[in-house]
Each structure stands twice: as structure tokens, then as C-alpha cells.
Amino acid sequence: MARRAIQEINAGSMADIAFLLLIFFLVTTTMDVDRGIARRLPPPVEDEPIEVRERNTFVVLVNHADRLLVGKQTDLRPMDISQLRAAAKDFLSIHHDDPQYPEVEEEYIDGLGEVWVSKGVISLQNDRGTSYDMYIQVQNELTAAVRELRDEMARRHFGVRFGQLRDETAARAIQRAIPVSISEAEPQTIGDR
Amino acid sequence: MGRFKNKKQTGVQKINTSSLPDIIFMLLFFFMVATTMRETTLLVTITEPDATEVQKLEKKELVSYVYIGPPPRNRQVMLGSEPRIQLNDAFAEPREIQRFVYTEREALSEAQRQLMTISLKIDKNTRMGIVSDVKHELRQANALRINYNTRIGDDRRQ
């Protein structure tokens, strides 16, 4: 035989090298995926305060003891966080010619046609002493209310939940029909801890 | 059936470890793909609140972080237990946020600046006062897309 046998490289330490690399990556990297509630802040220069009729506002007040007052400006009632989602959903749903509910307006939206859009606005105001945990819970419940309404509408029009809509225009149309209308007032300074 | 018993017991058999590197490499690649590099060392302790209506933050390069939380227990003697703001690798005051936003925005390309998102990582026991101050500064700096970082929790209404 003219050919020499090819020398085998000793791969015994390969595992050790790979282990070293593995441990390096385990230590220097994190696994956490960023998740959260997305919000858009109002622009810094407030135009003249937009007049919103009392009928169209749903007030949510959170005090420094994390308790809620919810309802119409003239008719605020204490409420447990567990009922907030249903209350917000009820407020934002479409009711024709009912003075208890916000005004509705017919609007033409691409992909949906003529739909009724609620003019309701949720006004959220917290105290400087409110805990962040409670604030997030309230935001979560309000977002959930909007999301559930969008789900229902997407089911009616497209047969799937809002989150499963693959069509960009359809998703944008639903977003226009049911906007996230949460306005946040500057927090009060009383009761700061 | 006796022929099976003919095998002689020859001490402990050596396990073939030639595929061990492959297995470790597989693990290594998994971690390289699934994780991200740690950018900052946290100077504050943060337990994020739970929420159910969460969205995933896409495009990490567009995201800047503001951390708010109390310093770790062993450093509270020096730093106090009040929640502090951390930007990059240092503690900061609310008024420093605007400059932070401008620097972060400068790092992005012209087209991406509109899409810049500030992710707020805030300890759940923080009071809203400091959070409101931060939000006010963010508004002043025109960083309007924000994200309240949360964990995915169970529905707490039950």
C-alpha cells in the first residue's frame, strides 16, 4: 500500500472546548424576552384641551391605597379591579340613542364598510402614591376590554380573533373601528408617600 | 437459550464518548440562538408586575431601557431603599432622561428614529410619583412610544 493511513486527530478534548464555550454563553447572555403593555404618550405640546362631553367619558381614579373609583364624572362608585374589564367593555360597546352610553358615529372604514364607532374615552387618573403594580393591573384590564371588543368584531367580520388576523388592512381597519382611547391625566400630588 | 450466556463479563465497559462534543455543540448553538447578550449590569432590583395583555417587543435595536427600582438590599445602607432610576450603567435623575433619549436617538438611523421605543422596566412596588416624572420627561423629549415591561401572569381576576 502506497498510501499512508491518515492520522486521526485526537478529538478527546473537543468536548471540553465546547463545554467552555457553552458555559461562557450561559453566563454572558440572558434569556428574557421583552414583553409588555405598549402605550403611546400624548405629544408634549397640548393643543387646546379637547372638550369631551361628560356622556363620552368613563373615569377611572386610582388612589394612593390602590382603590378604584369608576364611572361617570358625576356618578363615581368604588369598584373592585375584577369588575373593571366588564365595566370598560360595556362602556365602549355600541349602544344607539342611549344617553347612558357614549355617542356613536357612523364611519366608512376600508375593509369593513360602514361601521359604528364609539366616541367614548376612558380617562385614567392615578395618584402619585399609587403602586406601579396596581397601575399596570388597571392598564391591563382596560387593554383587555379593548382587545375583547376587537376580538368580537374580528370574529363577526373575518371569523378569527384579532390576534390571528394575518391581513394588515383588516387589522388596521379593526384598530380604527375600536381605538385604544385611554387618556391619562397628570397625577395629583396629594397623598404622596 | 444457553448461547446468550456464553459472553464473558469483562469488567466495566467503556462508554463511547465520541459524540459528546456534538451534543455539547448542539446545546451551545441552542443557547447562542435563544439568548441575547446582557447589555447592562443592573444596579437596581426589579420584580416586574404580571399582566396578561402583553405584546412581544420586536426589533431590539430600536428599544432603549429605563430601569426603576430599589437598590439591592446589601447596598441600601449606602444608597437608601427608595426606588432609583438607572440609565445605561449608572443611576440618574429624572432631568437626565431627556439627554439620554437624545443620545439614544442619535444612534439610530434617520428612518428608525420615529420607531424608537422606550421600554420601562419598573419594580412593581414602586410608587407612581417617580414613574410619572419619568413619563413627563419622556414626553418632553418626544419619546412617545413606550412599553411597560411585564411578565406574563395568570388572569388575576379569579
GROMACS .gro file of C-alpha atoms in nm:
model
  351
    1MET     CA    1   0.000   0.000   0.000
    2ALA     CA    2   0.143   0.328  -0.113
    3ARG     CA    3  -0.099   0.548   0.071
    4ARG     CA    4  -0.027   0.620   0.427
    5ALA     CA    5  -0.316   0.592   0.664
    6ILE     CA    6  -0.448   0.935   0.751
    7GLN     CA    7  -0.362   1.023   1.103
    8GLU     CA    8  -0.661   1.062   1.327
    9ILE     CA    9  -0.681   1.381   1.522
   10ASN     CA   10  -0.741   1.327   1.887
   11ALA     CA   11  -1.084   1.472   1.948
   12GLY     CA   12  -1.097   1.387   2.313
   13SER     CA   13  -1.068   1.747   2.426
   14MET     CA   14  -1.329   1.872   2.184
   15ALA     CA   15  -1.599   1.819   2.444
   16ASP     CA   16  -1.407   2.029   2.695
   17ILE     CA   17  -1.369   2.312   2.447
   18ALA     CA   18  -1.737   2.302   2.364
   19PHE     CA   19  -1.822   2.295   2.734
   20LEU     CA   20  -1.612   2.606   2.789
   21LEU     CA   21  -1.792   2.791   2.512
   22LEU     CA   22  -2.128   2.673   2.638
   23ILE     CA   23  -2.059   2.795   2.990
   24PHE     CA   24  -1.935   3.129   2.856
   25PHE     CA   25  -2.262   3.181   2.670
   26LEU     CA   26  -2.469   3.066   2.966
   27VAL     CA   27  -2.307   3.329   3.184
   28THR     CA   28  -2.300   3.627   2.948
   29THR     CA   29  -2.643   3.604   2.792
   30THR     CA   30  -2.995   3.636   2.917
   31MET     CA   31  -3.297   3.454   2.803
   32ASP     CA   32  -3.567   3.702   2.894
   33VAL     CA   33  -3.781   3.811   2.606
   34ASP     CA   34  -3.913   4.162   2.635
   35ARG     CA   35  -4.283   4.163   2.677
   36GLY     CA   36  -4.509   4.434   2.797
   37ILE     CA   37  -4.803   4.663   2.750
   38ALA     CA   38  -4.742   4.906   2.466
   39ARG     CA   39  -4.867   5.261   2.506
   40ARG     CA   40  -4.834   5.589   2.324
   41LEU     CA   41  -4.782   5.905   2.527
   42PRO     CA   42  -4.956   6.226   2.422
   43PRO     CA   43  -4.730   6.478   2.245
   44PRO     CA   44  -4.561   6.735   2.472
   45VAL     CA   45  -4.743   7.039   2.337
   46GLU     CA   46  -5.103   7.002   2.432
   47ASP     CA   47  -5.337   7.165   2.189
   48GLU     CA   48  -5.634   7.335   2.348
   49PRO     CA   49  -5.788   7.073   2.571
   50ILE     CA   50  -6.031   6.877   2.365
   51GLU     CA   51  -6.379   6.911   2.500
   52VAL     CA   52  -6.515   6.569   2.570
   53ARG     CA   53  -6.874   6.555   2.673
   54GLU     CA   54  -6.948   6.408   3.009
   55ARG     CA   55  -7.152   6.135   2.847
   56ASN     CA   56  -6.847   6.023   2.649
   57THR     CA   57  -6.602   5.988   2.934
   58PHE     CA   58  -6.551   5.692   3.159
   59VAL     CA   59  -6.348   5.799   3.458
   60VAL     CA   60  -6.113   5.563   3.640
   61LEU     CA   61  -5.948   5.705   3.952
   62VAL     CA   62  -5.686   5.513   4.147
   63ASN     CA   63  -5.593   5.648   4.489
   64HIS     CA   64  -5.277   5.602   4.695
   65ALA     CA   65  -5.427   5.300   4.870
   66ASP     CA   66  -5.476   5.134   4.529
   67ARG     CA   67  -5.854   5.162   4.546
   68LEU     CA   68  -6.066   5.244   4.244
   69LEU     CA   69  -6.341   5.492   4.178
   70VAL     CA   70  -6.505   5.425   3.847
   71GLY     CA   71  -6.793   5.564   3.649
   72LYS     CA   72  -6.934   5.886   3.507
   73GLN     CA   73  -6.780   6.209   3.634
   74THR     CA   74  -7.094   6.283   3.830
   75ASP     CA   75  -7.156   5.930   3.943
   76LEU     CA   76  -6.832   5.772   4.067
   77ARG     CA   77  -6.851   5.448   4.252
   78PRO     CA   78  -6.593   5.230   4.422
   79MET     CA   79  -6.518   4.922   4.221
   80ASP     CA   80  -6.305   4.613   4.256
   81ILE     CA   81  -6.040   4.556   3.990
   82SER     CA   82  -6.214   4.231   3.894
   83GLN     CA   83  -6.514   4.421   3.758
   84LEU     CA   84  -6.321   4.688   3.571
   85ARG     CA   85  -6.280   4.493   3.248
   86ALA     CA   86  -6.651   4.423   3.214
   87ALA     CA   87  -6.741   4.783   3.302
   88ALA     CA   88  -6.499   4.928   3.045
   89LYS     CA   89  -6.616   4.684   2.782
   90ASP     CA   90  -6.976   4.770   2.849
   91PHE     CA   91  -6.898   5.142   2.823
   92LEU     CA   92  -6.711   5.110   2.492
   93SER     CA   93  -6.964   4.883   2.323
   94ILE     CA   94  -7.204   5.036   2.075
   95HIS     CA   95  -7.544   5.148   2.200
   96HIS     CA   96  -7.766   5.353   1.974
   97ASP     CA   97  -7.954   5.651   2.116
   98ASP     CA   98  -7.893   5.564   2.478
   99PRO     CA   99  -7.790   5.864   2.689
  100GLN     CA  100  -7.630   5.628   2.941
  101TYR     CA  101  -7.368   5.535   2.684
  102PRO     CA  102  -7.127   5.744   2.473
  103GLU     CA  103  -7.229   5.883   2.138
  104VAL     CA  104  -7.175   5.670   1.832
  105GLU     CA  105  -7.085   5.784   1.484
  106GLU     CA  106  -7.113   5.600   1.156
  107GLU     CA  107  -6.785   5.589   0.970
  108TYR     CA  108  -6.665   5.431   0.649
  109ILE     CA  109  -6.359   5.214   0.704
  110ASP     CA  110  -6.173   5.030   0.431
  111GLY     CA  111  -6.227   4.660   0.464
  112LEU     CA  112  -6.524   4.688   0.694
  113GLY     CA  113  -6.759   4.927   0.520
  114GLU     CA  114  -6.992   5.146   0.721
  115VAL     CA  115  -6.947   5.073   1.091
  116TRP     CA  116  -7.050   5.244   1.410
  117VAL     CA  117  -6.761   5.386   1.609
  118SER     CA  118  -6.797   5.478   1.973
  119LYS     CA  119  -6.681   5.824   2.079
  120GLY     CA  120  -6.614   5.702   2.431
  121VAL     CA  121  -6.289   5.792   2.603
  122ILE     CA  122  -6.151   5.631   2.915
  123SER     CA  123  -5.994   5.887   3.142
  124LEU     CA  124  -5.740   5.733   3.377
  125GLN     CA  125  -5.605   5.928   3.667
  126ASN     CA  126  -5.376   5.796   3.934
  127ASP     CA  127  -5.226   5.935   4.249
  128ARG     CA  128  -4.852   5.980   4.293
  129GLY     CA  129  -4.877   5.726   4.572
  130THR     CA  130  -5.045   5.457   4.362
  131SER     CA  131  -4.833   5.146   4.334
  132TYR     CA  132  -4.696   5.060   3.992
  133ASP     CA  133  -4.837   4.710   4.028
  134MET     CA  134  -5.190   4.846   4.060
  135TYR     CA  135  -5.137   5.087   3.772
  136ILE     CA  136  -5.031   4.801   3.545
  137GLN     CA  137  -5.328   4.594   3.656
  138VAL     CA  138  -5.563   4.878   3.565
  139GLN     CA  139  -5.389   4.931   3.230
  140ASN     CA  140  -5.406   4.558   3.173
  141GLU     CA  141  -5.778   4.540   3.238
  142LEU     CA  142  -5.850   4.839   3.013
  143THR     CA  143  -5.634   4.690   2.736
  144ALA     CA  144  -5.813   4.360   2.783
  145ALA     CA  145  -6.150   4.531   2.742
  146VAL     CA  146  -6.042   4.684   2.410
  147ARG     CA  147  -5.884   4.358   2.299
  148GLU     CA  148  -6.201   4.162   2.374
  149LEU     CA  149  -6.411   4.409   2.178
  150ARG     CA  150  -6.169   4.382   1.886
  151ASP     CA  151  -6.179   4.003   1.907
  152GLU     CA  152  -6.556   4.007   1.888
  153MET     CA  153  -6.556   4.242   1.591
  154ALA     CA  154  -6.288   4.042   1.409
  155ARG     CA  155  -6.492   3.725   1.465
  156ARG     CA  156  -6.802   3.892   1.326
  157HIS     CA  157  -6.631   4.022   1.014
  158PHE     CA  158  -6.347   3.782   0.944
  159GLY     CA  159  -6.423   3.475   1.154
  160VAL     CA  160  -6.099   3.482   1.353
  161ARG     CA  161  -5.970   3.653   1.664
  162PHE     CA  162  -5.800   3.991   1.626
  163GLY     CA  163  -5.460   3.848   1.714
  164GLN     CA  164  -5.492   3.590   1.439
  165LEU     CA  165  -5.566   3.836   1.161
  166ARG     CA  166  -5.293   3.796   0.904
  167ASP     CA  167  -5.423   4.069   0.675
  168GLU     CA  168  -5.267   4.409   0.751
  169THR     CA  169  -5.559   4.613   0.619
  170ALA     CA  170  -5.811   4.408   0.814
  171ALA     CA  171  -5.614   4.454   1.136
  172ARG     CA  172  -5.579   4.826   1.073
  173ALA     CA  173  -5.948   4.858   0.999
  174ILE     CA  174  -6.041   4.694   1.329
  175GLN     CA  175  -5.793   4.918   1.508
  176ARG     CA  176  -5.965   5.220   1.359
  177ALA     CA  177  -6.312   5.093   1.445
  178ILE     CA  178  -6.214   5.025   1.807
  179PRO     CA  179  -5.927   5.255   1.905
  180VAL     CA  180  -5.742   5.236   2.236
  181SER     CA  181  -5.888   5.557   2.369
  182ILE     CA  182  -5.729   5.591   2.709
  183SER     CA  183  -5.636   5.940   2.813
  184GLU     CA  184  -5.419   5.991   3.117
  185ALA     CA  185  -5.439   6.300   3.330
  186GLU     CA  186  -5.137   6.432   3.514
  187PRO     CA  187  -5.133   6.261   3.853
  188GLN     CA  188  -5.241   6.453   4.156
  189THR     CA  189  -4.975   6.543   4.404
  190ILE     CA  190  -5.186   6.494   4.711
  191GLY     CA  191  -5.129   6.184   4.917
  192ASP     CA  192  -4.771   6.139   4.804
  193ARG     CA  193  -4.590   5.893   5.022
  194MET     CA  194  -3.105  -2.042   2.517
  195GLY     CA  195  -2.774  -2.114   2.666
  196ARG     CA  196  -2.581  -1.942   2.394
  197PHE     CA  197  -2.657  -1.600   2.528
  198LYS     CA  198  -2.480  -1.676   2.848
  199ASN     CA  199  -2.156  -1.751   2.675
  200LYS     CA  200  -2.046  -1.392   2.678
  201LYS     CA  201  -1.777  -1.334   2.932
  202GLN     CA  202  -1.818  -1.046   3.172
  203THR     CA  203  -1.511  -0.829   3.113
  204GLY     CA  204  -1.525  -0.559   3.379
  205VAL     CA  205  -1.684  -0.217   3.320
  206GLN     CA  206  -1.743  -0.142   2.953
  207LYS     CA  207  -1.604   0.187   2.827
  208ILE     CA  208  -1.872   0.428   2.710
  209ASN     CA  209  -1.810   0.571   2.371
  210THR     CA  210  -1.778   0.946   2.418
  211SER     CA  211  -1.701   1.042   2.062
  212SER     CA  212  -2.046   1.200   2.016
  213LEU     CA  213  -2.022   1.404   2.335
  214PRO     CA  214  -1.876   1.711   2.158
  215ASP     CA  215  -2.165   1.702   1.912
  216ILE     CA  216  -2.419   1.702   2.192
  217ILE     CA  217  -2.246   1.989   2.368
  218PHE     CA  218  -2.220   2.183   2.043
  219MET     CA  219  -2.592   2.136   1.991
  220LEU     CA  220  -2.659   2.281   2.336
  221LEU     CA  221  -2.418   2.563   2.262
  222PHE     CA  222  -2.593   2.656   1.937
  223PHE     CA  223  -2.929   2.642   2.109
  224PHE     CA  224  -2.816   2.892   2.370
  225MET     CA  225  -2.648   3.114   2.113
  226VAL     CA  226  -2.970   3.139   1.917
  227ALA     CA  227  -3.220   3.160   2.200
  228THR     CA  228  -3.049   3.415   2.422
  229THR     CA  229  -2.929   3.770   2.389
  230MET     CA  230  -2.620   3.938   2.525
  231ARG     CA  231  -2.658   4.118   2.853
  232GLU     CA  232  -2.600   4.486   2.782
  233THR     CA  233  -2.614   4.647   3.121
  234THR     CA  234  -2.546   4.541   3.474
  235LEU     CA  235  -2.849   4.611   3.682
  236LEU     CA  236  -2.787   4.836   3.980
  237VAL     CA  237  -3.144   4.810   4.095
  238THR     CA  238  -3.361   4.513   4.180
  239ILE     CA  239  -3.667   4.476   3.965
  240THR     CA  240  -3.959   4.243   4.004
  241GLU     CA  241  -4.184   4.316   3.713
  242PRO     CA  242  -4.561   4.311   3.761
  243ASP     CA  243  -4.773   4.049   3.591
  244ALA     CA  244  -5.006   4.124   3.305
  245THR     CA  245  -5.199   3.920   3.053
  246GLU     CA  246  -5.238   4.163   2.764
  247VAL     CA  247  -4.874   4.165   2.664
  248GLN     CA  248  -4.706   4.213   2.332
  249LYS     CA  249  -4.364   4.098   2.238
  250LEU     CA  250  -4.112   4.372   2.167
  251GLU     CA  251  -3.978   4.320   1.820
  252LYS     CA  252  -3.663   4.483   1.682
  253LYS     CA  253  -3.439   4.509   1.984
  254GLU     CA  254  -3.216   4.768   1.820
  255LEU     CA  255  -3.499   5.020   1.842
  256VAL     CA  256  -3.552   4.970   2.212
  257SER     CA  257  -3.387   5.169   2.491
  258TYR     CA  258  -3.436   5.081   2.852
  259VAL     CA  259  -3.513   5.283   3.161
  260TYR     CA  260  -3.489   5.089   3.486
  261ILE     CA  261  -3.657   5.197   3.807
  262GLY     CA  262  -3.636   5.008   4.132
  263PRO     CA  263  -3.483   5.000   4.477
  264PRO     CA  264  -3.109   4.928   4.509
  265PRO     CA  265  -3.022   4.575   4.617
  266ARG     CA  266  -3.054   4.502   4.987
  267ASN     CA  267  -2.683   4.483   5.059
  268ARG     CA  268  -2.625   4.832   4.918
  269GLN     CA  269  -2.923   5.001   5.077
  270VAL     CA  270  -2.711   5.126   5.367
  271MET     CA  271  -2.526   5.347   5.122
  272LEU     CA  272  -2.791   5.416   4.863
  273GLY     CA  273  -3.112   5.410   5.061
  274SER     CA  274  -3.416   5.197   4.989
  275GLU     CA  275  -3.604   5.448   4.775
  276PRO     CA  276  -3.650   5.347   4.410
  277ARG     CA  277  -3.383   5.494   4.181
  278ILE     CA  278  -3.366   5.544   3.808
  279GLN     CA  279  -3.096   5.366   3.614
  280LEU     CA  280  -2.995   5.467   3.263
  281ASN     CA  281  -2.727   5.263   3.089
  282ASP     CA  282  -2.486   5.171   3.367
  283ALA     CA  283  -2.544   5.446   3.619
  284PHE     CA  284  -2.804   5.595   3.847
  285ALA     CA  285  -2.974   5.902   3.708
  286GLU     CA  286  -3.211   6.181   3.799
  287PRO     CA  287  -3.535   6.239   3.609
  288ARG     CA  288  -3.392   6.551   3.440
  289GLU     CA  289  -3.116   6.344   3.279
  290ILE     CA  290  -3.369   6.141   3.084
  291GLN     CA  291  -3.408   6.392   2.803
  292ARG     CA  292  -3.037   6.386   2.726
  293PHE     CA  293  -3.045   6.007   2.743
  294VAL     CA  294  -3.326   5.995   2.489
  295TYR     CA  295  -3.143   6.232   2.253
  296THR     CA  296  -2.825   6.024   2.271
  297GLU     CA  297  -3.013   5.703   2.208
  298ARG     CA  298  -3.198   5.863   1.919
  299GLU     CA  299  -2.875   5.988   1.764
  300ALA     CA  300  -2.753   5.630   1.749
  301LEU     CA  301  -3.040   5.531   1.522
  302SER     CA  302  -3.068   5.599   1.153
  303GLU     CA  303  -3.296   5.874   1.025
  304ALA     CA  304  -3.570   5.633   0.924
  305GLN     CA  305  -3.568   5.445   1.251
  306ARG     CA  306  -3.596   5.745   1.481
  307GLN     CA  307  -3.972   5.755   1.456
  308LEU     CA  308  -3.992   5.397   1.569
  309MET     CA  309  -3.776   5.429   1.877
  310THR     CA  310  -3.938   5.265   2.177
  311ILE     CA  311  -3.857   5.322   2.541
  312SER     CA  312  -3.906   5.014   2.749
  313LEU     CA  313  -3.979   5.088   3.113
  314LYS     CA  314  -3.859   4.817   3.345
  315ILE     CA  315  -4.006   4.911   3.677
  316ASP     CA  316  -4.029   4.729   4.006
  317LYS     CA  317  -4.387   4.658   4.098
  318ASN     CA  318  -4.364   4.813   4.444
  319THR     CA  319  -4.256   5.150   4.305
  320ARG     CA  320  -4.494   5.439   4.365
  321MET     CA  321  -4.634   5.614   4.059
  322GLY     CA  322  -4.480   5.951   4.151
  323ILE     CA  323  -4.137   5.872   4.013
  324VAL     CA  324  -4.291   5.690   3.715
  325SER     CA  325  -4.499   5.997   3.632
  326ASP     CA  326  -4.188   6.217   3.647
  327VAL     CA  327  -4.014   5.983   3.403
  328LYS     CA  328  -4.314   5.980   3.172
  329HIS     CA  329  -4.327   6.359   3.183
  330GLU     CA  330  -3.960   6.381   3.082
  331LEU     CA  331  -4.013   6.128   2.804
  332ARG     CA  332  -4.296   6.339   2.669
  333GLN     CA  333  -4.075   6.646   2.678
  334ALA     CA  334  -3.809   6.455   2.484
  335ASN     CA  335  -4.073   6.346   2.234
  336ALA     CA  336  -4.017   5.977   2.302
  337LEU     CA  337  -4.379   5.879   2.285
  338ARG     CA  338  -4.369   5.510   2.210
  339ILE     CA  339  -4.331   5.338   2.542
  340ASN     CA  340  -4.368   4.990   2.672
  341TYR     CA  341  -4.438   4.887   3.030
  342ASN     CA  342  -4.231   4.576   3.075
  343THR     CA  343  -4.423   4.299   3.245
  344ARG     CA  344  -4.414   3.929   3.295
  345ILE     CA  345  -4.688   3.711   3.162
  346GLY     CA  346  -4.911   3.636   3.454
  347ASP     CA  347  -5.223   3.437   3.510
  348ASP     CA  348  -5.551   3.611   3.495
  349ARG     CA  349  -5.567   3.755   3.844
  350ARG     CA  350  -5.938   3.820   3.838
  351GLN     CA  351  -6.024   3.472   3.960
   0.00000   0.00000   0.00000
